[in-house]
XYZ file of C-alpha atoms in Angstrom:
672
model
C 43.190 -53.292 54.965
C 39.406 -53.644 54.886
C 37.254 -54.110 51.798
C 35.978 -50.585 52.329
C 39.424 -49.065 51.991
C 40.658 -47.667 48.713
C 43.901 -48.861 47.199
C 46.578 -46.353 48.206
C 49.353 -47.426 45.886
C 50.977 -44.239 44.644
C 50.121 -43.728 40.966
C 52.856 -43.549 38.395
C 52.002 -39.910 37.606
C 52.034 -36.904 39.914
C 50.951 -33.313 39.479
C 53.902 -30.991 39.658
C 52.366 -29.245 42.684
C 51.433 -32.608 44.223
C 47.915 -31.475 45.176
C 46.277 -34.125 47.389
C 43.458 -36.053 45.735
C 40.784 -34.830 48.152
C 41.653 -31.170 47.446
C 41.717 -31.875 43.706
C 38.264 -33.388 44.013
C 36.953 -30.340 45.922
C 38.349 -28.082 43.166
C 36.706 -30.258 40.536
C 33.348 -29.889 42.312
C 33.655 -26.086 42.209
C 34.656 -26.069 38.521
C 31.779 -28.390 37.570
C 29.234 -26.231 39.392
C 30.637 -23.051 37.835
C 30.245 -24.665 34.406
C 26.615 -25.622 35.099
C 25.718 -22.142 36.327
C 27.362 -20.682 33.222
C 25.153 -22.900 31.050
C 22.075 -21.545 32.847
C 23.344 -17.995 32.371
C 23.697 -18.638 28.640
C 20.130 -20.008 28.471
C 19.005 -16.897 30.404
C 20.689 -14.688 27.799
C 19.249 -16.571 24.824
C 15.704 -16.685 26.207
C 15.654 -12.956 26.975
C 16.827 -11.880 23.538
C 14.566 -8.807 23.557
C 16.586 -7.410 26.424
C 19.898 -8.621 25.013
C 19.454 -6.798 21.690
C 20.374 -3.524 23.352
C 23.678 -4.981 24.607
C 27.106 -4.812 23.025
C 29.575 -7.714 23.032
C 31.414 -5.842 25.794
C 28.230 -5.862 27.893
C 27.797 -9.602 27.328
C 31.374 -10.392 28.306
C 30.994 -8.163 31.351
C 27.859 -10.113 32.307
C 29.775 -13.385 32.183
C 32.744 -12.043 34.142
C 30.476 -10.608 36.837
C 28.559 -13.887 36.770
C 31.696 -15.853 37.623
C 32.066 -13.809 40.787
C 28.452 -14.315 41.897
C 28.372 -17.990 40.901
C 31.531 -18.703 42.862
C 30.192 -16.945 45.960
C 26.849 -18.764 45.691
C 28.457 -22.184 45.188
C 30.765 -21.728 48.166
C 27.952 -20.469 50.413
C 25.670 -23.412 49.610
C 28.423 -26.058 49.566
C 30.888 -24.569 52.048
C 30.535 -27.172 54.803
C 30.837 -30.121 52.405
C 33.834 -28.591 50.608
C 35.511 -27.802 53.918
C 35.080 -31.415 54.991
C 36.466 -32.690 51.679
C 39.539 -30.466 51.816
C 40.728 -31.585 55.262
C 43.321 -34.426 55.447
C 41.099 -36.976 57.196
C 41.478 -40.738 57.127
C 37.796 -41.120 56.315
C 38.484 -39.707 52.857
C 40.094 -43.040 51.973
C 36.687 -44.739 51.879
C 34.459 -44.883 48.803
C 31.366 -44.590 50.987
C 32.506 -41.133 52.125
C 32.463 -39.837 48.575
C 29.145 -41.464 47.783
C 27.529 -39.687 50.725
C 29.214 -36.378 49.836
C 28.053 -36.651 46.221
C 24.456 -37.120 47.298
C 24.732 -34.138 49.656
C 26.317 -32.024 46.906
C 23.471 -32.806 44.515
C 20.875 -31.952 47.169
C 22.693 -28.718 48.077
C 22.847 -27.569 44.459
C 19.372 -28.518 43.312
C 17.916 -25.276 44.788
C 20.555 -23.228 42.928
C 19.720 -24.896 39.629
C 15.954 -24.671 40.218
C 15.780 -20.924 40.960
C 18.182 -20.039 38.149
C 16.129 -22.142 35.733
C 12.902 -20.453 36.901
C 14.482 -17.028 36.523
C 15.156 -17.691 32.840
C 11.409 -17.231 32.312
C 10.554 -15.100 35.359
C 12.889 -12.300 34.290
C 11.081 -11.918 30.972
C 8.030 -10.460 32.723
C 9.443 -9.268 36.065
C 12.490 -7.509 34.552
C 14.491 -8.331 37.668
C 16.061 -11.363 39.238
C 13.927 -13.180 41.777
C 14.350 -11.924 45.348
C 11.577 -11.803 47.948
C 8.909 -13.203 45.588
C 9.726 -16.708 46.806
C 8.434 -15.700 50.254
C 5.653 -13.214 49.444
C 3.913 -15.203 46.668
C 4.272 -18.764 47.933
C 0.568 -18.941 48.862
C -0.342 -18.109 45.236
C 1.540 -20.965 43.570
C -1.430 -23.321 43.894
C -3.550 -21.086 41.663
C -1.551 -21.848 38.529
C -3.021 -24.364 36.122
C -0.833 -27.361 35.184
C -1.259 -26.317 31.547
C 0.459 -23.019 32.281
C 3.388 -24.743 33.975
C 3.554 -27.378 31.220
C 4.402 -24.590 28.776
C 7.871 -24.585 30.309
C 8.447 -28.347 30.149
C 11.862 -27.773 28.615
C 13.051 -26.004 31.766
C 12.078 -29.009 33.869
C 13.823 -31.346 31.410
C 16.958 -29.175 31.466
C 17.001 -29.147 35.274
C 16.518 -32.921 35.451
C 19.283 -33.544 32.898
C 21.729 -31.266 34.722
C 20.988 -32.971 38.041
C 21.644 -36.466 36.620
C 24.795 -35.319 34.805
C 26.054 -33.649 37.981
C 25.668 -36.834 40.002
C 27.374 -39.030 37.393
C 30.276 -36.640 36.849
C 30.822 -36.296 40.613
C 30.939 -40.070 40.989
C 33.436 -40.368 38.128
C 35.866 -37.839 39.575
C 35.389 -39.070 43.127
C 36.724 -42.510 42.168
C 39.529 -41.008 40.101
C 40.860 -38.689 42.787
C 40.121 -40.864 45.791
C 42.847 -43.363 44.838
C 45.367 -40.514 44.895
C 45.130 -39.986 48.645
C 48.520 -39.803 50.310
C 49.218 -40.307 53.976
C 52.538 -38.465 53.977
C 53.772 -35.861 54.373
C 50.818 -34.723 56.506
C 52.124 -31.158 56.741
C 51.788 -30.733 52.965
C 48.218 -31.972 53.035
C 47.368 -29.509 55.808
C 49.047 -26.718 53.845
C 46.895 -27.444 50.804
C 43.795 -27.662 52.990
C 44.582 -24.260 54.516
C 45.163 -22.735 51.075
C 41.859 -24.099 49.779
C 39.912 -22.860 52.819
C 41.494 -19.401 52.498
C 40.451 -19.251 48.848
C 36.960 -20.368 49.891
C 36.697 -17.452 52.301
C 37.616 -14.865 49.673
C 35.340 -16.582 47.150
C 32.363 -16.356 49.523
C 33.279 -12.757 50.292
C 33.331 -11.965 46.583
C 36.947 -10.856 46.451
C 39.535 -8.915 48.423
C 37.380 -5.856 49.075
C 36.378 -4.811 52.607
C 32.602 -5.201 52.229
C 31.058 -8.565 51.310
C 29.625 -9.090 47.843
C 26.258 -7.372 47.329
C 23.680 -7.359 44.549
C 24.640 -3.812 43.590
C 28.155 -5.028 42.690
C 26.699 -6.687 39.583
C 25.840 -3.350 37.987
C 29.271 -2.178 36.932
C 28.492 -1.260 33.314
C 25.967 0.867 31.483
C 23.600 -2.026 30.714
C 21.114 -2.955 33.447
C 20.451 -6.280 31.731
C 24.158 -7.080 31.772
C 24.143 -6.698 35.560
C 20.999 -8.806 35.901
C 22.533 -11.448 33.658
C 25.576 -11.603 35.929
C 23.563 -12.198 39.097
C 22.860 -15.641 40.470
C 19.214 -16.043 41.523
C 20.074 -18.184 44.530
C 22.297 -15.336 45.756
C 19.591 -12.679 45.281
C 17.013 -14.810 47.101
C 19.428 -15.505 49.954
C 20.037 -11.788 50.447
C 16.260 -11.237 50.661
C 15.779 -13.691 53.524
C 14.240 -11.937 56.514
C 17.114 -12.248 58.993
C 15.299 -9.712 61.252
C 18.492 -8.204 62.621
C 19.786 -5.418 60.383
C 22.408 -2.825 61.048
C 21.711 0.904 60.920
C 23.263 2.761 57.997
C 25.996 5.222 58.830
C 27.171 6.403 55.408
C 26.500 9.985 56.489
C 26.402 11.349 60.062
C 22.853 10.640 61.220
C 22.125 14.206 62.321
C 23.210 15.429 58.887
C 21.055 12.889 57.031
C 18.038 13.736 59.182
C 18.487 17.492 58.677
C 18.637 17.142 54.880
C 15.618 14.816 54.810
C 13.568 17.113 57.043
C 14.350 20.089 54.842
C 13.146 18.181 51.773
C 9.921 16.982 53.445
C 8.579 19.814 55.603
C 5.446 21.542 54.257
C 4.364 25.111 55.076
C 1.457 23.592 57.038
C 3.739 21.369 59.101
C 4.811 22.399 62.545
C 8.213 21.644 63.977
C 9.541 18.107 64.007
C 8.468 16.670 67.328
C 10.944 14.053 68.463
C 14.549 13.190 67.744
C 13.924 9.451 68.062
C 11.112 9.747 65.456
C 12.976 11.991 63.004
C 10.129 12.578 60.494
C 7.260 13.009 62.959
C 5.435 16.358 62.806
C 2.017 17.904 63.487
C -0.099 19.659 60.878
C -1.439 23.179 61.384
C -4.438 24.218 59.268
C -6.637 27.220 59.920
C -9.532 25.812 57.824
C -11.856 23.091 59.110
C -11.263 19.491 58.086
C -12.917 18.183 54.910
C -14.255 14.667 55.268
C -14.397 13.433 51.687
C -14.765 9.777 50.799
C -11.477 8.352 49.523
C -11.276 5.650 46.828
C -7.970 4.161 45.667
C -8.023 2.401 42.291
C -4.632 0.675 42.036
C -4.176 -0.828 38.568
C -1.877 -3.805 38.171
C 1.182 -3.230 35.923
C -0.004 0.062 34.429
C 2.802 2.058 32.795
C 2.589 5.766 32.093
C 3.466 4.994 28.474
C 0.239 3.004 28.096
C -1.920 6.062 28.836
C -3.053 7.799 25.658
C -3.115 11.285 27.141
C 0.441 10.853 28.445
C 1.983 9.342 25.320
C 0.293 11.574 22.765
C -1.650 8.750 21.118
C -3.724 9.713 18.096
C -7.480 9.775 18.475
C -8.875 6.287 18.098
C -5.504 4.628 18.724
C -5.243 5.047 22.481
C -5.278 1.929 24.680
C -7.050 3.926 27.402
C -9.958 5.924 25.924
C -11.882 5.821 29.210
C -8.950 7.113 31.249
C -8.374 9.767 28.586
C -11.978 10.873 29.051
C -11.618 10.874 32.845
C -8.548 13.072 32.420
C -10.832 15.981 31.513
C -12.058 15.931 35.114
C -8.761 14.972 36.750
C -5.439 16.378 37.754
C -3.031 14.228 35.758
C 0.625 13.920 36.752
C 3.072 13.445 33.897
C 6.150 12.834 36.071
C 4.895 10.440 38.695
C 6.686 7.282 39.848
C 6.179 4.055 41.727
C 8.630 3.558 44.568
C 9.039 -0.162 43.878
C 8.802 -2.760 41.152
C 6.400 -5.243 42.751
C 2.765 -5.133 43.835
C 3.602 -5.741 47.494
C 5.824 -2.655 47.522
C 3.071 -0.307 46.353
C 0.594 -0.704 49.231
C 2.830 0.516 52.088
C 3.848 3.499 49.961
C 0.333 4.483 48.871
C -1.548 3.858 52.106
C 1.054 4.681 54.742
C 3.746 6.709 52.956
C 6.275 3.971 53.708
C 8.973 3.782 51.015
C 9.301 0.038 50.487
C 12.598 0.351 48.622
C 14.734 -2.223 50.408
C 15.732 -5.813 49.716
C 12.975 -7.274 51.892
C 9.524 -5.663 51.533
C 7.255 -4.891 54.449
C 4.651 -7.434 53.350
C 6.012 -10.893 54.012
C 8.624 -9.785 56.538
C 8.675 -8.973 60.237
C 8.457 -5.270 59.296
C 4.715 -5.747 58.828
C 4.577 -5.614 62.635
C 6.003 -2.079 62.705
C 3.701 0.704 63.866
C 1.399 1.936 61.092
C -0.117 5.386 61.402
C -1.161 6.159 57.857
C -4.331 7.008 55.994
C -6.465 4.016 57.124
C -5.806 4.757 60.808
C -5.980 8.562 60.490
C -9.301 8.374 58.630
C -10.566 5.536 60.819
C -10.138 7.819 63.839
C -12.580 10.180 62.129
C -15.270 7.532 61.796
C -14.481 6.379 58.257
C -15.583 2.906 57.215
C -12.483 1.319 55.662
C -12.391 -1.510 53.124
C -10.011 -3.297 50.758
C -11.144 -5.027 47.539
C -9.107 -7.486 45.482
C -10.583 -10.079 43.134
C -7.769 -12.524 43.833
C -7.609 -15.378 46.323
C -7.757 -14.264 49.949
C -4.173 -14.260 51.101
C -2.705 -13.328 47.711
C 0.498 -11.351 48.170
C -0.355 -10.970 51.857
C -2.726 -8.105 50.972
C -5.295 -9.162 53.584
C -2.699 -9.218 56.359
C -1.275 -5.860 55.374
C -4.713 -4.284 55.098
C -5.473 -5.425 58.645
C -2.075 -4.252 59.945
C -2.717 -0.839 58.356
C -6.061 -0.437 60.116
C -8.458 -1.414 57.310
C -11.467 -3.132 58.882
C -13.124 -4.959 55.973
C -11.464 -7.161 53.363
C -13.312 -8.350 50.244
C -11.571 -11.050 48.212
C -12.668 -14.152 46.337
C -14.092 -15.637 49.532
C -16.547 -12.738 49.857
C -17.287 -12.301 46.147
C -20.526 -14.220 45.391
C -19.710 -14.898 41.714
C -16.168 -16.231 42.103
C -16.831 -19.498 40.242
C -18.338 -17.671 37.277
C -15.668 -14.975 36.996
C -12.490 -16.847 37.999
C -9.816 -16.396 35.301
C -8.033 -19.662 36.109
C -4.892 -17.929 37.361
C -4.984 -14.995 39.740
C -8.646 -14.455 40.538
C -11.842 -12.848 39.294
C -12.019 -10.551 36.293
C -11.839 -6.816 36.976
C -15.031 -5.890 35.100
C -17.691 -7.763 37.096
C -15.721 -7.462 40.319
C -15.601 -3.670 40.065
C -19.334 -3.530 39.393
C -19.900 -5.577 42.553
C -17.607 -3.209 44.472
C -19.645 -0.238 43.258
C -22.723 -1.917 44.723
C -20.990 -2.519 48.062
C -19.876 1.117 48.183
C -23.453 2.246 47.705
C -24.289 0.403 50.942
C -21.449 1.988 52.935
C -21.988 4.679 55.504
C -20.223 7.900 54.595
C -17.519 8.920 54.932
C -15.657 5.830 53.805
C -12.290 4.812 52.407
C -12.048 1.999 49.852
C -8.997 0.478 48.171
C -9.237 -1.614 44.995
C -6.315 -3.637 43.673
C -7.015 -4.932 40.152
C -5.586 -8.188 38.770
C -6.580 -8.659 35.115
C -3.597 -6.783 33.648
C -1.202 -9.437 34.949
C 0.830 -12.224 33.430
C -0.208 -14.365 31.509
C -2.346 -11.450 30.198
C -5.342 -13.505 29.135
C -8.528 -11.591 28.376
C -11.430 -12.373 30.742
C -14.662 -13.817 29.387
C -16.557 -10.541 29.772
C -14.147 -8.591 27.543
C -15.498 -6.855 24.466
C -14.767 -9.166 21.460
C -13.309 -6.171 19.640
C -10.433 -6.091 22.130
C -9.387 -9.646 21.218
C -9.132 -8.589 17.566
C -6.906 -5.576 18.254
C -3.517 -5.862 16.442
C -1.554 -5.330 19.656
C 0.233 -7.491 22.226
C -1.522 -9.616 24.865
C -0.625 -7.167 27.609
C -1.894 -4.193 25.615
C -5.204 -6.006 25.217
C -5.523 -6.473 28.983
C -4.649 -2.800 29.484
C -7.509 -1.983 27.133
C -9.779 -4.372 29.042
C -8.948 -2.823 32.423
C -9.574 0.620 30.953
C -12.971 -0.665 29.800
C -13.681 -1.972 33.319
C -12.730 1.416 34.807
C -15.032 3.184 32.367
C -17.938 0.918 33.331
C -17.179 1.427 37.041
C -17.246 5.216 36.758
C -20.388 5.077 34.659
C -22.041 3.218 37.536
C -20.704 5.261 40.481
C -21.494 8.592 38.797
C -25.156 7.655 39.305
C -24.587 7.434 43.059
C -24.740 10.515 45.275
C -21.628 9.623 47.270
C -19.359 10.007 44.208
C -19.772 13.797 44.264
C -18.085 13.918 47.677
C -15.280 11.520 46.813
C -11.610 11.796 45.967
C -10.588 9.118 43.449
C -6.903 8.175 43.216
C -6.065 6.161 40.065
C -2.534 4.882 39.653
C -0.456 1.869 38.651
C 1.194 -0.309 41.269
C 4.399 -0.640 39.240
C 5.632 -0.766 35.657
C 5.773 -3.749 33.359
C 7.422 -3.747 29.943
C 6.838 -6.655 27.592
C 9.684 -5.953 25.217
C 13.098 -4.414 25.285
C 13.149 -0.727 24.512
C 16.721 0.442 23.855
C 15.659 4.037 24.441
C 14.091 3.340 27.847
C 16.097 4.627 30.783
C 16.055 3.555 34.421
C 13.672 6.439 35.137
C 10.934 4.978 32.956
C 11.213 1.632 34.741
C 9.200 3.302 37.528
C 6.968 5.801 35.699
C 3.268 5.171 36.309
C 0.199 7.410 35.882
C -1.602 9.307 38.621
C -5.108 10.740 38.243
C -6.646 12.744 41.108
C -10.370 13.417 40.781
C -12.502 15.054 43.431
C -13.981 18.160 45.029
C -11.754 21.249 44.942
C -9.149 19.450 42.786
C -8.551 21.543 39.693
C -8.312 19.428 36.512
C -5.289 19.780 34.267
C -1.837 18.424 33.501
C 0.695 18.741 36.329
C 4.412 18.347 35.618
C 5.674 18.398 39.187
C 7.497 15.247 40.309
C 5.599 12.857 42.548
C 5.652 9.284 43.782
C 3.507 6.768 45.641
C 4.652 8.055 49.047
C 3.366 11.510 48.032
C -0.290 10.424 48.109
C -0.685 10.453 51.893
C 0.606 14.024 52.417
C -1.426 15.096 49.364
C -4.664 13.884 50.981
C -3.682 15.266 54.397
C -3.112 18.642 52.756
C -6.257 18.672 50.631
C -8.538 17.424 53.413
C -6.905 19.744 55.985
C -6.455 16.887 58.439
C -5.204 18.008 61.839
C -3.006 15.088 62.670
C 0.437 13.854 63.426
C 2.110 12.243 60.460
C 5.480 10.983 59.292
C 5.029 11.357 55.535
C 8.139 10.467 53.582
C 7.072 12.334 50.433
C 5.647 15.786 49.720
C 2.149 16.899 48.725
C 1.200 17.147 45.067
C -1.370 19.894 45.658
C -1.001 23.465 46.842
C 2.181 24.876 48.328
C 4.757 22.174 48.914
C 8.518 21.694 48.804
C 10.125 20.689 45.530
C 8.939 17.237 44.520
C 11.188 14.219 44.170
C 10.942 10.469 43.655
C 13.105 7.742 45.154
C 13.183 4.081 44.194
C 15.368 1.011 44.226
C 15.846 -1.881 41.828
C 18.215 -4.727 42.728
C 20.089 -2.529 45.242
C 20.632 0.262 42.721
C 18.842 3.289 44.177
C 17.692 6.298 42.172
C 16.489 9.811 42.860
C 14.506 12.012 40.481
C 14.519 15.704 41.324
C 14.094 18.728 39.110
C 15.135 17.867 35.572
C 17.742 15.327 36.640
C 17.633 11.692 37.718
C 20.542 9.735 39.149
C 21.016 6.052 39.959
C 23.704 4.839 42.322
C 24.842 1.684 44.079
C 26.396 3.980 46.731
C 29.763 2.726 45.505
C 29.496 4.380 42.091
C 27.061 6.509 40.112
C 25.531 4.146 37.564
C 23.686 6.589 35.307
C 22.332 10.115 35.033
C 19.295 11.168 32.989
C 17.879 14.556 32.068
C 14.265 15.430 31.329
C 13.414 16.761 27.894
C 9.723 17.231 27.325
C 8.195 14.033 28.670
C 11.170 11.789 27.982
C 14.173 11.069 30.171
C 17.363 10.868 28.138
C 20.664 9.423 29.242
C 23.338 11.985 30.043
C 26.917 11.210 29.074
C 30.148 12.134 30.805
C 30.691 15.873 30.997
C 27.130 16.891 30.058
C 26.156 17.513 33.697
C 28.490 19.106 36.203
C 30.048 16.937 38.892
C 28.689 19.348 41.497
C 25.089 18.637 40.452
C 25.672 14.894 40.432
C 27.312 14.990 43.857
C 24.444 17.062 45.279
C 21.827 14.672 43.916
C 23.657 11.598 45.175
C 24.126 13.229 48.581
C 20.374 13.814 48.885
C 19.743 10.235 47.783
C 22.113 8.909 50.443
C 20.490 11.035 53.157
C 16.940 9.964 52.304
C 17.850 6.315 51.873
C 19.673 6.234 55.210
C 16.844 7.908 57.145
C 14.209 5.702 55.519
C 16.274 2.588 56.245
C 17.063 3.450 59.855
C 13.521 4.478 60.815
C 12.266 1.208 59.368
C 14.661 -1.158 61.132
C 14.215 0.711 64.439
C 10.425 1.057 64.005
C 10.783 4.817 64.428
C 8.816 6.087 61.449
C 5.183 6.104 62.549
C 4.063 6.976 66.045
C 0.625 6.476 67.561
C -0.376 9.390 69.807
C -2.257 7.189 72.275
C 0.874 5.153 72.982
C 0.920 4.911 76.815
C 4.727 5.058 77.030
C 4.694 8.785 76.284
C 2.724 11.762 77.505
C 4.121 14.120 74.868
C 0.785 14.428 73.038
């Protein structure tokens, strides 16, 4: 026997089942890691107490039970190869050095799990969702954060460091304890235990005995959305968002059936027949009137909720956060039931500019789907001689906006690199303050040759919600939250922008589109339903647009067909929403949060994981109230879910096959 070998004298005690020491050690590893992930889940719950207040003890227990399932799957996915090696009856397991190497590998394999779950403790408080694709789409922005901002969460770093050290020491302790219990005979029993452990590993990775593998949507089994989010493991949600490039087509409903339902919901009176079966939403417009070549200006406001708008929430005079937008509303068509399609900034641009519903686990920006064909507003207007530009006061490269603007056909990008006062107006986090940046944009627009299309993406109303230096001192003294102050500041910047552009002749021939990119809620609101997680404002201002309040349902993907309709553009298009002006089919809104999809149509809204209906809401006035069992007929719920399934399937399949947009000059076809 060499000095490296471990003493194999049979101990005086035996487990009744006589589990080999190496298998016992592998089980101990899994139990230890489950315990550590449960600690992080508890910290997650305690830190996000605003969200947890709306939960019952049943919801909390459900969150933990669901969490066990996701933690086990995550642990086995990340540690599967090491655990498989440890469970096999190999002679090398009788050496201490083997366990030392395995312990180091186990620590390295689990550090990413601990890191992302620790980060999500804080991230969830302002994102209201577990981390998914953000790790890939915002990585270029990490360098913009000040050390002081990161130092605020020193306790998270200390907790992660402590857990890592404890993990290593505990693994070493149990490795030595179980290693001396290795038995050479009978070998058949050791192989039997190895086979049993590997079989359990397979079902653990799979998430159970069910046919389909574990998915994010499986976490949302109760009425509380936070309970489902609490149960998720952030490493699992990030892993599912990795751009694997090869995705399978959905076949929940016969494809011809799904396409027929979607076409019926989307076809306008001014649309001709659908043109191609392989491009199921492609059609040609037919207008008798000549085209109208208005300038088009998008003003996309970061994190602007519909509830923040005074005219939409019935705020008393003098108490509105948005007095300038309220004033603009007198000249605008304001939509009271309008929704973002996604929950992140990167998901809003494809929807607004190209009518692409970015409602899937991996967004277009930051994935290979950015290379899909784009034939949306920038290209359609560019063909008509429009000068196209994109403005964002953040670092060039932030969120991949510059790349997506170029892929969409926008010719000119203006970020911090182009802004001449970036040093003066930099906020220390995301970029340059909205106020001075928007004034500079107004000057650049004055120089543009008409007609033109400009897109502005604001940044000041963003975490950490610090007021820029140019803010009115009165805003800092307002007895409201930090975010509400930045909403007020951005409203002030918008007011100053419109005051400037109203002096310029081009503004009279311009359509202004003002909307929020997505919602953000600082605090838990027990009365808020899943519908209001997506509700943002929409203001349309321009020639021939009649001012007033409009209660029809709309969404980001509705903007492109709305402009096509109003400007009478004779073009091919594959709009995935319906126009918000003139004669149009019944409006609807579709969105997706953590693989729970929802459809708003008429006075009803339904959310579904496609395995079960999660919730139903009904509109009363301007609020969406939860509907309980029996209050809405099963027929209505089934019809709504069926439409949701059809739309989701068609949107998904046209995206993965790159069969949504079609460019008429494509040389492979002579159809057009």
